[in-house]
Amino acid sequence: MRCEPANSARGEVSATLGGQSVRLSVTLGALAQLEAHFGVRGFTALGQALTQMGAQDVCVVLSVLALDDLPPPETFSLSEAVAAIVAAVRAMTHD
């Protein structure tokens, strides 16, 4: 799985999922959508929810972070999806 900066000034990362390049970014709007999905308020509660994700949650997180169309979930692995999410979070924090 390949992840590299797409636009580091905006915290974007380019990840390859199912052979397709997809740009991901953790925006304020994305964080708000994820809080709503998990039924939590605040970054600490959201962080805890993200550590207990199921497969459906992983798909939701990817769709919220994606700036491009995602390939069908059956074309990429769970490890590819998680690596892409981690790369997007790291790009947001510039780690």
PDB file of N, CA, C and O in Angstrom, residues 48-92:
ATOM      1  N   GLN A  48     -11.151   7.600  20.845  1.00  0.00           N
ATOM      2  CA  GLN A  48     -11.504   6.306  21.446  1.00  0.00           C
ATOM      3  C   GLN A  48     -12.387   5.496  20.501  1.00  0.00           C
ATOM      4  O   GLN A  48     -12.188   4.301  20.338  1.00  0.00           O
ATOM      5  N   ALA A  49     -13.355   6.147  19.888  1.00  0.00           N
ATOM      6  CA  ALA A  49     -14.247   5.451  18.959  1.00  0.00           C
ATOM      7  C   ALA A  49     -13.471   4.880  17.778  1.00  0.00           C
ATOM      8  O   ALA A  49     -13.756   3.769  17.320  1.00  0.00           O
ATOM      9  N   LEU A  50     -12.479   5.616  17.310  1.00  0.00           N
ATOM     10  CA  LEU A  50     -11.692   5.152  16.159  1.00  0.00           C
ATOM     11  C   LEU A  50     -10.853   3.919  16.492  1.00  0.00           C
ATOM     12  O   LEU A  50     -10.487   3.169  15.593  1.00  0.00           O
ATOM     13  N   THR A  51     -10.558   3.696  17.757  1.00  0.00           N
ATOM     14  CA  THR A  51      -9.769   2.509  18.136  1.00  0.00           C
ATOM     15  C   THR A  51     -10.631   1.258  18.210  1.00  0.00           C
ATOM     16  O   THR A  51     -10.096   0.161  18.371  1.00  0.00           O
ATOM     17  N   GLN A  52     -11.952   1.423  18.087  1.00  0.00           N
ATOM     18  CA  GLN A  52     -12.862   0.281  18.215  1.00  0.00           C
ATOM     19  C   GLN A  52     -13.729   0.114  16.968  1.00  0.00           C
ATOM     20  O   GLN A  52     -14.868  -0.335  17.047  1.00  0.00           O
ATOM     21  N   MET A  53     -13.170   0.455  15.809  1.00  0.00           N
ATOM     22  CA  MET A  53     -13.942   0.413  14.566  1.00  0.00           C
ATOM     23  C   MET A  53     -14.173  -1.007  14.072  1.00  0.00           C
ATOM     24  O   MET A  53     -13.322  -1.870  14.219  1.00  0.00           O
ATOM     25  N   GLY A  54     -15.337  -1.184  13.448  1.00  0.00           N
ATOM     26  CA  GLY A  54     -15.630  -2.388  12.697  1.00  0.00           C
ATOM     27  C   GLY A  54     -15.452  -2.108  11.214  1.00  0.00           C
ATOM     28  O   GLY A  54     -15.120  -0.978  10.813  1.00  0.00           O
ATOM     29  N   ALA A  55     -15.701  -3.102  10.392  1.00  0.00           N
ATOM     30  CA  ALA A  55     -15.511  -2.960   8.943  1.00  0.00           C
ATOM     31  C   ALA A  55     -16.393  -1.848   8.365  1.00  0.00           C
ATOM     32  O   ALA A  55     -15.941  -1.060   7.525  1.00  0.00           O
ATOM     33  N   GLN A  56     -17.641  -1.760   8.825  1.00  0.00           N
ATOM     34  CA  GLN A  56     -18.536  -0.717   8.324  1.00  0.00           C
ATOM     35  C   GLN A  56     -18.010   0.664   8.703  1.00  0.00           C
ATOM     36  O   GLN A  56     -18.055   1.597   7.894  1.00  0.00           O
ATOM     37  N   ASP A  57     -17.471   0.790   9.919  1.00  0.00           N
ATOM     38  CA  ASP A  57     -16.902   2.066  10.356  1.00  0.00           C
ATOM     39  C   ASP A  57     -15.711   2.464   9.495  1.00  0.00           C
ATOM     40  O   ASP A  57     -15.549   3.632   9.147  1.00  0.00           O
ATOM     41  N   VAL A  58     -14.862   1.505   9.157  1.00  0.00           N
ATOM     42  CA  VAL A  58     -13.703   1.789   8.310  1.00  0.00           C
ATOM     43  C   VAL A  58     -14.166   2.348   6.966  1.00  0.00           C
ATOM     44  O   VAL A  58     -13.608   3.332   6.474  1.00  0.00           O
ATOM     45  N   CYS A  59     -15.203   1.754   6.398  1.00  0.00           N
ATOM     46  CA  CYS A  59     -15.740   2.248   5.124  1.00  0.00           C
ATOM     47  C   CYS A  59     -16.290   3.660   5.269  1.00  0.00           C
ATOM     48  O   CYS A  59     -16.080   4.505   4.390  1.00  0.00           O
ATOM     49  N   VAL A  60     -16.965   3.947   6.372  1.00  0.00           N
ATOM     50  CA  VAL A  60     -17.508   5.291   6.608  1.00  0.00           C
ATOM     51  C   VAL A  60     -16.374   6.292   6.756  1.00  0.00           C
ATOM     52  O   VAL A  60     -16.403   7.378   6.159  1.00  0.00           O
ATOM     53  N   VAL A  61     -15.358   5.949   7.551  1.00  0.00           N
ATOM     54  CA  VAL A  61     -14.229   6.863   7.756  1.00  0.00           C
ATOM     55  C   VAL A  61     -13.562   7.176   6.420  1.00  0.00           C
ATOM     56  O   VAL A  61     -13.291   8.331   6.107  1.00  0.00           O
ATOM     57  N   LEU A  62     -13.302   6.153   5.617  1.00  0.00           N
ATOM     58  CA  LEU A  62     -12.683   6.389   4.311  1.00  0.00           C
ATOM     59  C   LEU A  62     -13.547   7.295   3.441  1.00  0.00           C
ATOM     60  O   LEU A  62     -13.041   8.214   2.798  1.00  0.00           O
ATOM     61  N   SER A  63     -14.854   7.051   3.431  1.00  0.00           N
ATOM     62  CA  SER A  63     -15.714   7.864   2.567  1.00  0.00           C
ATOM     63  C   SER A  63     -15.767   9.315   3.031  1.00  0.00           C
ATOM     64  O   SER A  63     -15.870  10.226   2.210  1.00  0.00           O
ATOM     65  N   VAL A  64     -15.665   9.538   4.341  1.00  0.00           N
ATOM     66  CA  VAL A  64     -15.675  10.900   4.872  1.00  0.00           C
ATOM     67  C   VAL A  64     -14.360  11.621   4.566  1.00  0.00           C
ATOM     68  O   VAL A  64     -14.352  12.813   4.260  1.00  0.00           O
ATOM     69  N   LEU A  65     -13.241  10.901   4.626  1.00  0.00           N
ATOM     70  CA  LEU A  65     -11.927  11.510   4.397  1.00  0.00           C
ATOM     71  C   LEU A  65     -11.589  11.663   2.920  1.00  0.00           C
ATOM     72  O   LEU A  65     -10.732  12.471   2.557  1.00  0.00           O
ATOM     73  N   ALA A  66     -12.254  10.895   2.060  1.00  0.00           N
ATOM     74  CA  ALA A  66     -11.909  10.863   0.636  1.00  0.00           C
ATOM     75  C   ALA A  66     -12.283  12.162  -0.076  1.00  0.00           C
ATOM     76  O   ALA A  66     -13.398  12.650   0.051  1.00  0.00           O
ATOM     77  N   LEU A  67     -11.336  12.701  -0.816  1.00  0.00           N
ATOM     78  CA  LEU A  67     -11.570  13.869  -1.671  1.00  0.00           C
ATOM     79  C   LEU A  67     -11.870  13.429  -3.100  1.00  0.00           C
ATOM     80  O   LEU A  67     -12.266  14.235  -3.931  1.00  0.00           O
ATOM     81  N   ASP A  68     -11.642  12.153  -3.381  1.00  0.00           N
ATOM     82  CA  ASP A  68     -11.902  11.561  -4.692  1.00  0.00           C
ATOM     83  C   ASP A  68     -12.863  10.390  -4.498  1.00  0.00           C
ATOM     84  O   ASP A  68     -13.087   9.935  -3.376  1.00  0.00           O
ATOM     85  N   ASP A  69     -13.401   9.869  -5.592  1.00  0.00           N
ATOM     86  CA  ASP A  69     -14.255   8.688  -5.505  1.00  0.00           C
ATOM     87  C   ASP A  69     -13.433   7.494  -5.035  1.00  0.00           C
ATOM     88  O   ASP A  69     -12.306   7.281  -5.497  1.00  0.00           O
ATOM     89  N   LEU A  70     -14.003   6.718  -4.119  1.00  0.00           N
ATOM     90  CA  LEU A  70     -13.344   5.508  -3.636  1.00  0.00           C
ATOM     91  C   LEU A  70     -13.654   4.333  -4.547  1.00  0.00           C
ATOM     92  O   LEU A  70     -14.769   4.241  -5.082  1.00  0.00           O
ATOM     93  N   PRO A  71     -12.706   3.408  -4.686  1.00  0.00           N
ATOM     94  CA  PRO A  71     -13.032   2.175  -5.399  1.00  0.00           C
ATOM     95  C   PRO A  71     -13.958   1.325  -4.522  1.00  0.00           C
ATOM     96  O   PRO A  71     -14.064   1.582  -3.314  1.00  0.00           O
ATOM     97  N   PRO A  72     -14.620   0.327  -5.081  1.00  0.00           N
ATOM     98  CA  PRO A  72     -15.480  -0.533  -4.262  1.00  0.00           C
ATOM     99  C   PRO A  72     -14.675  -1.185  -3.130  1.00  0.00           C
ATOM    100  O   PRO A  72     -13.525  -1.590  -3.340  1.00  0.00           O
ATOM    101  N   PRO A  73     -15.241  -1.287  -1.933  1.00  0.00           N
ATOM    102  CA  PRO A  73     -14.500  -1.834  -0.787  1.00  0.00           C
ATOM    103  C   PRO A  73     -13.980  -3.251  -1.001  1.00  0.00           C
ATOM    104  O   PRO A  73     -12.961  -3.634  -0.413  1.00  0.00           O
ATOM    105  N   GLU A  74     -14.632  -4.015  -1.857  1.00  0.00           N
ATOM    106  CA  GLU A  74     -14.162  -5.390  -2.073  1.00  0.00           C
ATOM    107  C   GLU A  74     -12.873  -5.444  -2.900  1.00  0.00           C
ATOM    108  O   GLU A  74     -12.286  -6.510  -3.054  1.00  0.00           O
ATOM    109  N   THR A  75     -12.407  -4.291  -3.393  1.00  0.00           N
ATOM    110  CA  THR A  75     -11.178  -4.278  -4.197  1.00  0.00           C
ATOM    111  C   THR A  75      -9.924  -3.971  -3.388  1.00  0.00           C
ATOM    112  O   THR A  75      -8.831  -3.980  -3.933  1.00  0.00           O
ATOM    113  N   PHE A  76     -10.075  -3.664  -2.089  1.00  0.00           N
ATOM    114  CA  PHE A  76      -8.886  -3.404  -1.265  1.00  0.00           C
ATOM    115  C   PHE A  76      -9.032  -4.090   0.086  1.00  0.00           C
ATOM    116  O   PHE A  76     -10.128  -4.451   0.510  1.00  0.00           O
ATOM    117  N   SER A  77      -7.893  -4.266   0.742  1.00  0.00           N
ATOM    118  CA  SER A  77      -7.868  -4.999   2.006  1.00  0.00           C
ATOM    119  C   SER A  77      -8.090  -4.073   3.202  1.00  0.00           C
ATOM    120  O   SER A  77      -7.935  -2.851   3.101  1.00  0.00           O
ATOM    121  N   LEU A  78      -8.399  -4.681   4.326  1.00  0.00           N
ATOM    122  CA  LEU A  78      -8.547  -3.929   5.569  1.00  0.00           C
ATOM    123  C   LEU A  78      -7.236  -3.248   5.930  1.00  0.00           C
ATOM    124  O   LEU A  78      -7.231  -2.092   6.343  1.00  0.00           O
ATOM    125  N   SER A  79      -6.123  -3.934   5.724  1.00  0.00           N
ATOM    126  CA  SER A  79      -4.827  -3.331   6.069  1.00  0.00           C
ATOM    127  C   SER A  79      -4.540  -2.116   5.183  1.00  0.00           C
ATOM    128  O   SER A  79      -3.995  -1.115   5.662  1.00  0.00           O
ATOM    129  N   GLU A  80      -4.917  -2.155   3.903  1.00  0.00           N
ATOM    130  CA  GLU A  80      -4.754  -0.989   3.028  1.00  0.00           C
ATOM    131  C   GLU A  80      -5.608   0.174   3.527  1.00  0.00           C
ATOM    132  O   GLU A  80      -5.155   1.320   3.570  1.00  0.00           O
ATOM    133  N   ALA A  81      -6.841  -0.127   3.911  1.00  0.00           N
ATOM    134  CA  ALA A  81      -7.760   0.910   4.370  1.00  0.00           C
ATOM    135  C   ALA A  81      -7.249   1.561   5.649  1.00  0.00           C
ATOM    136  O   ALA A  81      -7.228   2.796   5.762  1.00  0.00           O
ATOM    137  N   VAL A  82      -6.827   0.754   6.605  1.00  0.00           N
ATOM    138  CA  VAL A  82      -6.337   1.290   7.879  1.00  0.00           C
ATOM    139  C   VAL A  82      -5.061   2.101   7.660  1.00  0.00           C
ATOM    140  O   VAL A  82      -4.895   3.182   8.234  1.00  0.00           O
ATOM    141  N   ALA A  83      -4.165   1.610   6.816  1.00  0.00           N
ATOM    142  CA  ALA A  83      -2.929   2.350   6.524  1.00  0.00           C
ATOM    143  C   ALA A  83      -3.243   3.711   5.897  1.00  0.00           C
ATOM    144  O   ALA A  83      -2.594   4.717   6.209  1.00  0.00           O
ATOM    145  N   ALA A  84      -4.248   3.767   5.038  1.00  0.00           N
ATOM    146  CA  ALA A  84      -4.636   5.036   4.415  1.00  0.00           C
ATOM    147  C   ALA A  84      -5.197   6.004   5.452  1.00  0.00           C
ATOM    148  O   ALA A  84      -4.867   7.196   5.443  1.00  0.00           O
ATOM    149  N   ILE A  85      -6.019   5.496   6.364  1.00  0.00           N
ATOM    150  CA  ILE A  85      -6.585   6.342   7.419  1.00  0.00           C
ATOM    151  C   ILE A  85      -5.480   6.879   8.319  1.00  0.00           C
ATOM    152  O   ILE A  85      -5.438   8.075   8.632  1.00  0.00           O
ATOM    153  N   VAL A  86      -4.552   6.017   8.711  1.00  0.00           N
ATOM    154  CA  VAL A  86      -3.428   6.430   9.558  1.00  0.00           C
ATOM    155  C   VAL A  86      -2.586   7.486   8.844  1.00  0.00           C
ATOM    156  O   VAL A  86      -2.192   8.499   9.451  1.00  0.00           O
ATOM    157  N   ALA A  87      -2.325   7.296   7.568  1.00  0.00           N
ATOM    158  CA  ALA A  87      -1.535   8.272   6.800  1.00  0.00           C
ATOM    159  C   ALA A  87      -2.246   9.620   6.753  1.00  0.00           C
ATOM    160  O   ALA A  87      -1.605  10.669   6.865  1.00  0.00           O
ATOM    161  N   ALA A  88      -3.576   9.609   6.607  1.00  0.00           N
ATOM    162  CA  ALA A  88      -4.331  10.871   6.564  1.00  0.00           C
ATOM    163  C   ALA A  88      -4.259  11.595   7.907  1.00  0.00           C
ATOM    164  O   ALA A  88      -4.075  12.819   7.951  1.00  0.00           O
ATOM    165  N   VAL A  89      -4.360  10.852   8.998  1.00  0.00           N
ATOM    166  CA  VAL A  89      -4.262  11.469  10.321  1.00  0.00           C
ATOM    167  C   VAL A  89      -2.864  12.027  10.551  1.00  0.00           C
ATOM    168  O   VAL A  89      -2.696  13.141  11.048  1.00  0.00           O
ATOM    169  N   ARG A  90      -1.850  11.291  10.145  1.00  0.00           N
ATOM    170  CA  ARG A  90      -0.472  11.773  10.285  1.00  0.00           C
ATOM    171  C   ARG A  90      -0.243  13.022   9.440  1.00  0.00           C
ATOM    172  O   ARG A  90       0.454  13.940   9.868  1.00  0.00           O
ATOM    173  N   ALA A  91      -0.818  13.069   8.250  1.00  0.00           N
ATOM    174  CA  ALA A  91      -0.666  14.271   7.394  1.00  0.00           C
ATOM    175  C   ALA A  91      -1.326  15.479   8.041  1.00  0.00           C
ATOM    176  O   ALA A  91      -0.808  16.589   7.932  1.00  0.00           O
ATOM    177  N   MET A  92      -2.452  15.242   8.744  1.00  0.00           N
ATOM    178  CA  MET A  92      -3.144  16.346   9.419  1.00  0.00           C
ATOM    179  C   MET A  92      -2.271  16.918  10.530  1.00  0.00           C
ATOM    180  O   MET A  92      -2.229  18.125  10.736  1.00  0.00           O
TER     181      MET A  92
END
